Amino acid sequence: MRPGHDARPVAVSGARTRGRKPAAARGPEGPWVLGIETGGEELGVALWRLPEAIGSAPTAWRLVDETTAHRGHQRADSILLMVDQALWRHGLAPRDLALVGVGRGPGGFTGVRVGLATAVGLALGLGVPAWPVASLEALALHAASGEDPDRLIVPLLDARRGEVYGAAYRARTYGDCEPVLAPRVATCEAVLSALREVAGPASAPALVFGSGAVTYQVASPVPPDWHRAAARHVGALAALAWDRAGRNAAAAPAVDPTYLRKSDAEIEREARDAG
């Protein structure tokens, strides 16, 4: 056991854990990467193990652990406890992490804000980069197998107020998403209409999924977990960007949120001021 851990940490209520056993020999293993996603209906953390060599394909990576919990646990202490549990299960300490990937939104304002702050605080304390990634692109990775590279992938997140956060991608391989429709907030019909204009009538049927697709009943027949953003995809996108930058911490982008619209509190305050 790690120093200071004389018993297994108490589990976060409602948390679900998944992991993978070590695969066959893949060559020397290298850095550990943490993924954090907190902007959706669930929050999650995931651990990846990358090969020692820079530039290895994601198929050579190893997803070691992923845990999710209900949205009510969107507090920094709950997220850090989930991180601690994931590390504990594999005999690791925070100092073993080389990179912290985090979803930057769009998504729930509180969740995105808490997730970014937690990731930045953790990364600063460890002296490693925090790498933000687009939550819609991470959601799109559910369908990014590369088997049908021309098919449109349309992730939609429920944005409340009768709107969705939406975008569209084509995925050549896992993690290599080509933007087709830039992220936006609008009604579901407006997003799909914009997609039709961009894609044209000859396009194959798109894969549409996510909490917004479920809410407005436009979801394609996909596995249920595709409707939720996954920390494993957040970690993978961050690791890919970091790896392509030569694992250079100085290349990390600014950790800023992507909200796409004003918060309810801002809208209500402006309405009061206008009145």
CSV table of C-alpha atoms in Angstrom, one decimal:
chain,number,residue,atom,x,y,z
A,1,MET,CA,0.0,0.0,0.0
A,2,ARG,CA,1.0,3.6,-0.5
A,3,PRO,CA,2.2,5.5,2.5
A,4,GLY,CA,-0.8,7.1,4.2
A,5,HIS,CA,-3.3,4.5,2.7
A,6,ASP,CA,-3.9,1.9,5.3
A,7,ALA,CA,-7.3,1.0,3.9
A,8,ARG,CA,-9.1,1.3,0.7
A,9,PRO,CA,-10.7,4.7,0.2
A,10,VAL,CA,-14.4,4.9,0.7
A,11,ALA,CA,-16.3,4.6,-2.6
A,12,VAL,CA,-18.2,7.5,-4.1
A,13,SER,CA,-21.9,6.7,-3.9
A,14,GLY,CA,-23.3,5.6,-7.2
A,15,ALA,CA,-19.8,5.2,-8.8
A,16,ARG,CA,-19.3,2.5,-11.4
A,17,THR,CA,-15.8,1.2,-12.3
A,18,ARG,CA,-14.5,-0.4,-15.4
A,19,GLY,CA,-11.0,-1.4,-16.3
A,20,ARG,CA,-9.0,-3.7,-18.5
A,21,LYS,CA,-6.5,-6.3,-17.6
A,22,PRO,CA,-3.0,-5.8,-19.0
A,23,ALA,CA,-2.8,-6.9,-22.6
A,24,ALA,CA,-0.1,-9.0,-24.2
A,25,ALA,CA,3.4,-7.5,-24.3
A,26,ARG,CA,3.4,-4.2,-26.1
A,27,GLY,CA,6.9,-3.1,-25.6
A,28,PRO,CA,8.2,-0.8,-22.8
A,29,GLU,CA,5.3,1.1,-21.1
A,30,GLY,CA,5.6,4.8,-20.4
A,31,PRO,CA,3.6,7.6,-18.9
A,32,TRP,CA,0.3,7.5,-17.1
A,33,VAL,CA,-2.4,9.8,-18.3
A,34,LEU,CA,-5.5,10.9,-16.3
A,35,GLY,CA,-8.8,11.9,-18.0
A,36,ILE,CA,-11.5,13.9,-16.2
A,37,GLU,CA,-14.9,14.7,-17.6
A,38,THR,CA,-17.5,16.6,-15.4
A,39,GLY,CA,-19.7,18.6,-17.8
A,40,GLY,CA,-22.5,16.0,-18.4
A,41,GLU,CA,-25.1,14.0,-16.5
A,42,GLU,CA,-22.2,12.0,-15.0
A,43,LEU,CA,-18.7,12.7,-14.1
A,44,GLY,CA,-15.8,10.4,-14.6
A,45,VAL,CA,-12.1,9.8,-14.4
A,46,ALA,CA,-10.0,7.4,-16.4
A,47,LEU,CA,-6.4,6.2,-16.5
A,48,TRP,CA,-4.4,5.4,-19.6
A,49,ARG,CA,-1.0,3.9,-19.9
A,50,LEU,CA,1.0,5.0,-23.0
A,51,PRO,CA,4.0,3.2,-24.5
A,52,GLU,CA,7.4,4.6,-23.8
A,53,ALA,CA,7.9,5.5,-27.4
A,54,ILE,CA,6.4,8.8,-28.6
A,55,GLY,CA,4.1,8.5,-31.7
A,56,SER,CA,2.6,5.1,-31.0
A,57,ALA,CA,-0.9,4.6,-32.3
A,58,PRO,CA,-3.7,4.6,-29.7
A,59,THR,CA,-4.2,0.9,-30.5
A,60,ALA,CA,-1.0,0.4,-28.6
A,61,TRP,CA,-2.2,2.2,-25.5
A,62,ARG,CA,-3.8,0.6,-22.5
A,63,LEU,CA,-7.0,1.8,-20.8
A,64,VAL,CA,-6.4,0.8,-17.3
A,65,ASP,CA,-9.3,2.2,-15.3
A,66,GLU,CA,-12.5,4.2,-15.7
A,67,THR,CA,-15.0,5.3,-13.0
A,68,THR,CA,-18.2,7.3,-13.3
A,69,ALA,CA,-20.5,8.8,-10.7
A,70,HIS,CA,-23.8,10.7,-10.7
A,71,ARG,CA,-23.9,14.4,-11.4
A,72,GLY,CA,-24.6,15.2,-7.8
A,73,HIS,CA,-21.0,14.5,-7.0
A,74,GLN,CA,-19.7,17.5,-9.0
A,75,ARG,CA,-17.4,18.8,-6.3
A,76,ALA,CA,-13.7,19.0,-6.3
A,77,ASP,CA,-13.4,16.7,-3.3
A,78,SER,CA,-15.5,14.0,-5.0
A,79,ILE,CA,-13.5,14.2,-8.2
A,80,LEU,CA,-10.2,14.0,-6.3
A,81,LEU,CA,-11.5,11.0,-4.3
A,82,MET,CA,-12.4,9.2,-7.6
A,83,VAL,CA,-8.9,10.0,-8.8
A,84,ASP,CA,-7.3,8.7,-5.6
A,85,GLN,CA,-9.4,5.5,-5.8
A,86,ALA,CA,-8.4,4.9,-9.4
A,87,LEU,CA,-4.7,5.3,-8.6
A,88,TRP,CA,-5.0,3.2,-5.4
A,89,ARG,CA,-6.5,0.3,-7.4
A,90,HIS,CA,-3.3,0.1,-9.5
A,91,GLY,CA,-0.7,0.8,-6.8
A,92,LEU,CA,-0.1,4.3,-8.1
A,93,ALA,CA,0.4,7.7,-6.4
A,94,PRO,CA,-0.5,11.1,-7.9
A,95,ARG,CA,3.2,11.7,-8.6
A,96,ASP,CA,3.1,8.9,-11.2
A,97,LEU,CA,0.9,10.9,-13.5
A,98,ALA,CA,2.5,12.7,-16.5
A,99,LEU,CA,-0.6,14.4,-17.9
A,100,VAL,CA,-4.1,15.5,-16.8
A,101,GLY,CA,-6.7,15.7,-19.6
A,102,VAL,CA,-9.9,17.5,-18.9
A,103,GLY,CA,-13.1,18.3,-20.7
A,104,ARG,CA,-13.5,22.0,-21.3
A,105,GLY,CA,-17.1,21.9,-22.3
A,106,PRO,CA,-19.6,22.8,-23.5
A,107,GLY,CA,-21.7,21.3,-20.8
A,108,GLY,CA,-23.1,22.1,-17.4
A,109,PHE,CA,-21.6,25.4,-16.2
A,110,THR,CA,-20.9,24.2,-12.7
A,111,GLY,CA,-19.5,20.8,-13.8
A,112,VAL,CA,-17.2,22.3,-16.4
A,113,ARG,CA,-15.9,25.0,-14.1
A,114,VAL,CA,-15.3,22.5,-11.2
A,115,GLY,CA,-13.6,20.0,-13.5
A,116,LEU,CA,-11.2,22.5,-15.0
A,117,ALA,CA,-10.3,24.0,-11.6
A,118,THR,CA,-9.7,20.5,-10.2
A,119,ALA,CA,-7.6,19.5,-13.1
A,120,VAL,CA,-5.5,22.7,-13.1
A,121,GLY,CA,-5.0,22.4,-9.3
A,122,LEU,CA,-3.9,18.8,-9.5
A,123,ALA,CA,-1.6,19.4,-12.5
A,124,LEU,CA,0.1,22.5,-10.8
A,125,GLY,CA,0.7,20.5,-7.7
A,126,LEU,CA,2.3,17.7,-9.6
A,127,GLY,CA,4.2,19.9,-12.0
A,128,VAL,CA,2.6,18.3,-15.1
A,129,PRO,CA,0.5,19.8,-17.9
A,130,ALA,CA,-3.3,20.1,-17.8
A,131,TRP,CA,-4.6,19.6,-21.3
A,132,PRO,CA,-8.2,20.7,-22.1
A,133,VAL,CA,-10.2,19.0,-24.8
A,134,ALA,CA,-13.5,19.7,-26.5
A,135,SER,CA,-16.3,17.7,-24.7
A,136,LEU,CA,-18.3,17.3,-28.0
A,137,GLU,CA,-15.2,15.8,-29.7
A,138,ALA,CA,-14.7,13.5,-26.8
A,139,LEU,CA,-18.3,12.4,-27.1
A,140,ALA,CA,-17.9,11.8,-30.8
A,141,LEU,CA,-15.1,9.3,-30.1
A,142,HIS,CA,-17.7,6.7,-29.1
A,143,ALA,CA,-18.3,6.2,-32.8
A,144,ALA,CA,-14.7,6.9,-34.1
A,145,SER,CA,-13.7,3.4,-35.0
A,146,GLY,CA,-12.5,4.4,-38.4
A,147,GLU,CA,-14.5,1.6,-40.0
A,148,ASP,CA,-16.7,4.1,-41.9
A,149,PRO,CA,-14.5,7.2,-42.2
A,150,ASP,CA,-17.0,9.1,-44.4
A,151,ARG,CA,-20.0,8.7,-42.1
A,152,LEU,CA,-20.9,11.8,-40.2
A,153,ILE,CA,-20.8,11.6,-36.4
A,154,VAL,CA,-23.1,14.1,-34.7
A,155,PRO,CA,-22.8,14.5,-30.9
A,156,LEU,CA,-25.6,16.5,-29.2
A,157,LEU,CA,-25.7,17.5,-25.6
A,158,ASP,CA,-28.8,18.7,-23.9
A,159,ALA,CA,-28.2,22.4,-23.2
A,160,ARG,CA,-31.6,23.0,-21.5
A,161,ARG,CA,-33.8,26.0,-22.5
A,162,GLY,CA,-35.0,24.1,-25.6
A,163,GLU,CA,-31.5,23.9,-27.1
A,164,VAL,CA,-28.6,21.5,-27.6
A,165,TYR,CA,-24.8,21.8,-27.9
A,166,GLY,CA,-24.0,20.2,-31.2
A,167,ALA,CA,-21.2,19.6,-33.7
A,168,ALA,CA,-20.4,17.1,-36.5
A,169,TYR,CA,-17.2,15.2,-37.3
A,170,ARG,CA,-15.8,12.5,-39.6
A,171,ALA,CA,-13.4,10.1,-37.9
A,172,ARG,CA,-10.6,8.6,-40.0
A,173,THR,CA,-9.2,6.7,-37.0
A,174,TYR,CA,-9.8,6.8,-33.3
A,175,GLY,CA,-8.9,10.2,-32.0
A,176,ASP,CA,-8.5,11.7,-35.5
A,177,CYS,CA,-11.8,13.6,-35.8
A,178,GLU,CA,-12.2,16.0,-38.8
A,179,PRO,CA,-14.6,18.9,-37.9
A,180,VAL,CA,-17.5,19.2,-40.3
A,181,LEU,CA,-19.8,21.5,-38.3
A,182,ALA,CA,-18.3,23.7,-35.7
A,183,PRO,CA,-19.6,23.4,-32.1
A,184,ARG,CA,-22.7,25.6,-31.5
A,185,VAL,CA,-25.7,26.0,-29.3
A,186,ALA,CA,-29.1,26.2,-31.0
A,187,THR,CA,-32.3,24.2,-31.2
A,188,CYS,CA,-32.0,20.6,-32.2
A,189,GLU,CA,-33.7,21.3,-35.5
A,190,ALA,CA,-31.4,24.2,-36.3
A,191,VAL,CA,-28.3,22.1,-35.7
A,192,LEU,CA,-29.5,19.3,-37.9
A,193,SER,CA,-30.6,21.8,-40.6
A,194,ALA,CA,-27.1,23.4,-40.6
A,195,LEU,CA,-25.7,19.9,-40.8
A,196,ARG,CA,-27.8,19.1,-43.9
A,197,GLU,CA,-26.6,22.3,-45.6
A,198,VAL,CA,-22.9,21.4,-44.9
A,199,ALA,CA,-23.2,17.6,-45.7
A,200,GLY,CA,-25.5,17.8,-48.7
A,201,PRO,CA,-28.3,15.4,-49.7
A,202,ALA,CA,-26.1,12.6,-50.9
A,203,SER,CA,-24.4,12.0,-47.5
A,204,ALA,CA,-25.0,8.7,-45.8
A,205,PRO,CA,-27.2,8.8,-42.7
A,206,ALA,CA,-25.4,10.4,-39.8
A,207,LEU,CA,-24.9,8.8,-36.4
A,208,VAL,CA,-26.6,11.1,-34.0
A,209,PHE,CA,-26.3,10.5,-30.2
A,210,GLY,CA,-25.8,12.2,-26.9
A,211,SER,CA,-28.2,13.5,-24.2
A,212,GLY,CA,-29.6,16.1,-26.6
A,213,ALA,CA,-30.4,13.5,-29.2
A,214,VAL,CA,-32.2,11.5,-26.5
A,215,THR,CA,-34.2,14.5,-25.2
A,216,TYR,CA,-35.4,15.5,-28.7
A,217,GLN,CA,-35.9,11.9,-29.9
A,218,VAL,CA,-33.5,12.0,-32.8
A,219,ALA,CA,-31.0,9.5,-31.6
A,220,SER,CA,-29.6,6.8,-33.8
A,221,PRO,CA,-29.7,3.2,-32.6
A,222,VAL,CA,-26.5,3.1,-30.6
A,223,PRO,CA,-25.3,1.6,-27.4
A,224,PRO,CA,-26.8,3.4,-24.3
A,225,ASP,CA,-23.4,4.5,-23.0
A,226,TRP,CA,-22.8,6.5,-26.2
A,227,HIS,CA,-25.2,9.1,-24.9
A,228,ARG,CA,-22.8,10.0,-22.1
A,229,ALA,CA,-19.4,11.7,-22.4
A,230,ALA,CA,-16.6,9.4,-21.3
A,231,ALA,CA,-13.5,10.3,-19.4
A,232,ARG,CA,-11.5,7.7,-21.3
A,233,HIS,CA,-12.1,9.7,-24.5
A,234,VAL,CA,-11.1,12.9,-22.8
A,235,GLY,CA,-7.9,11.3,-21.6
A,236,ALA,CA,-7.2,9.8,-25.1
A,237,LEU,CA,-7.7,13.2,-26.9
A,238,ALA,CA,-5.4,14.9,-24.4
A,239,ALA,CA,-2.8,12.2,-24.7
A,240,LEU,CA,-2.9,12.3,-28.5
A,241,ALA,CA,-2.4,16.1,-28.6
A,242,TRP,CA,0.4,15.9,-26.0
A,243,ASP,CA,2.1,13.0,-27.9
A,244,ARG,CA,1.9,14.8,-31.2
A,245,ALA,CA,3.6,17.8,-29.5
A,246,GLY,CA,6.5,15.5,-28.5
A,247,ARG,CA,5.1,15.3,-25.0
A,248,ASN,CA,6.2,18.9,-24.5
A,249,ALA,CA,4.4,20.4,-21.5
A,250,ALA,CA,5.0,23.9,-22.9
A,251,ALA,CA,2.7,23.1,-25.8
A,252,ALA,CA,-0.3,22.7,-23.6
A,253,PRO,CA,-3.1,25.1,-24.6
A,254,ALA,CA,-4.7,27.5,-22.1
A,255,VAL,CA,-7.2,25.8,-19.8
A,256,ASP,CA,-10.2,27.9,-20.7
A,257,PRO,CA,-13.9,26.7,-20.6
A,258,THR,CA,-16.1,26.5,-23.7
A,259,TYR,CA,-19.6,27.6,-22.7
A,260,LEU,CA,-21.0,28.7,-26.0
A,261,ARG,CA,-23.7,30.8,-24.2
A,262,LYS,CA,-24.3,32.8,-21.1
A,263,SER,CA,-25.2,31.0,-17.9
A,264,ASP,CA,-28.8,31.1,-16.6
A,265,ALA,CA,-27.6,33.4,-13.7
A,266,GLU,CA,-26.1,35.8,-16.2
A,267,ILE,CA,-29.2,35.8,-18.4
A,268,GLU,CA,-31.5,36.4,-15.3
A,269,ARG,CA,-29.2,39.2,-14.0
A,270,GLU,CA,-29.3,40.9,-17.4
A,271,ALA,CA,-33.1,40.6,-17.5
A,272,ARG,CA,-33.4,42.2,-14.1
A,273,ASP,CA,-31.0,45.0,-15.0
A,274,ALA,CA,-32.9,45.7,-18.2
A,275,GLY,CA,-36.2,45.8,-16.3
